[in-house]
Amino acid sequence: DVKVTQSSRYLVKRTGEKVFLECVQDMDHENMFWYRQDPGLGLRLIYFSYDVKMKEKGDIPEGYSVSREKKERFSLILESASTNQTSMYLCASSLVGRSSGANVLTFGAGSRLTVL
Amino acid sequence: GDSVTQMEGPVTLSEEAFLTINCTYTATGYPSLFWYVQYPGEGLQLLLKATKADDKGSNKGFEATYRKETTSFHLEKGSVQVSDSAVYFCALTHSGNTPLVFGKGTRLSVIA
């Protein structure tokens, strides 16, 4: 089974701190995604990446950046954390192509970030 | 742009009751449709999918049929269990590298 590992389940940071959320997948998936999940708003796409060193903005990229230096790793960076970035962050990966597994997202367990 | 609308929760059912969670979508062409489930404290996992009109996806007793004429993909289960308590998300994507678009989720609570 594909495994997507998010390095931290719970983080508490202070306003203005730089925050790194790490995500690693072990099945050679081309696509990787970062979502945030908030009550009443569902999942909103922050950034995604189709390949190493490539990134695309999602629906809510403001205040975030990403890095994909290796195929298996996709990092989400909050340059200067703010209280409105308190949320659950979910990383996911998927295959490309036309196989039955293409476009099926495999999610990590999530990282719950609290910004004080 | 594409969008997914699901019934708002929470939905509370007694064990062995029939479940329907409505999902409708707005999209051009023929997207692939998905239901994901999120159990407490976990990330989302794929429950079932359908890739073309009239396809029926099924898994763990859950079913959903891709209805192009009504742009719907309603989730059903004949007899729910306490262990089905979770948040259910409907989603769609077009082929290729288009990211999934999710509904807002429906929380289901099943009581014994």
XYZ file of N, CA and C in Angstrom, chain A residues 28-32 48-56 66-74 94 96, chain B residues 97:
78
model
N 6.414 6.384 -5.349
C 6.828 6.951 -6.631
C 5.688 7.687 -7.356
N 4.776 8.266 -6.599
C 3.701 9.039 -7.207
C 4.230 10.342 -7.782
N 3.721 10.703 -8.953
C 4.156 11.950 -9.561
C 3.525 13.171 -8.886
N 2.250 13.069 -8.561
C 1.499 14.222 -8.065
C 1.486 14.268 -6.547
N 1.635 15.465 -6.018
C 1.486 15.664 -4.584
C 0.713 16.943 -4.331
N -0.189 22.344 -5.354
C 0.078 20.996 -5.806
C 1.285 20.988 -6.724
N 1.761 19.776 -6.975
C 2.987 19.616 -7.751
C 2.873 18.368 -8.606
N 3.212 18.509 -9.905
C 3.159 17.372 -10.817
C 4.528 16.704 -11.014
N 5.549 17.382 -10.547
C 6.881 16.822 -10.781
C 7.864 17.562 -9.892
N 9.045 17.020 -9.809
C 10.088 17.656 -9.010
C 10.300 19.080 -9.499
N 10.417 19.975 -8.533
C 10.670 21.387 -8.781
C 9.521 22.110 -9.481
N 8.402 21.448 -9.676
C 7.247 22.103 -10.259
C 6.201 22.328 -9.180
N 5.489 23.436 -9.283
C 4.432 23.722 -8.328
C 3.363 24.546 -9.015
N 2.147 24.362 -8.544
C 1.014 25.101 -9.071
C 0.192 25.610 -7.893
N 5.696 26.308 -1.185
C 5.985 24.878 -1.173
C 7.358 24.626 -1.775
N 7.852 23.440 -1.501
C 9.129 23.020 -2.060
C 9.045 21.545 -2.414
N 9.518 21.216 -3.618
C 9.602 19.813 -4.009
C 10.949 19.587 -4.694
N 11.930 19.303 -3.910
C 13.282 19.054 -4.398
C 13.500 17.597 -4.787
N 12.732 16.697 -4.169
C 12.782 15.279 -4.496
C 11.371 14.785 -4.760
N 11.268 13.759 -5.585
C 9.954 13.277 -6.001
C 9.100 12.844 -4.818
N 9.708 12.259 -3.810
C 8.932 11.691 -2.720
C 8.565 12.691 -1.626
N 9.082 13.897 -1.685
C 8.921 14.834 -0.585
C 8.320 16.151 -1.065
N 7.306 16.610 -0.338
C 6.610 17.856 -0.697
C 6.394 18.623 0.599
N -0.794 11.104 -5.750
C -1.516 10.274 -6.708
C -0.647 9.988 -7.916
N -0.289 9.624 -12.106
C -0.872 10.184 -13.324
C -1.133 9.039 -14.280
N -4.132 15.745 -15.035
C -3.561 16.242 -13.790
C -4.446 17.249 -13.070
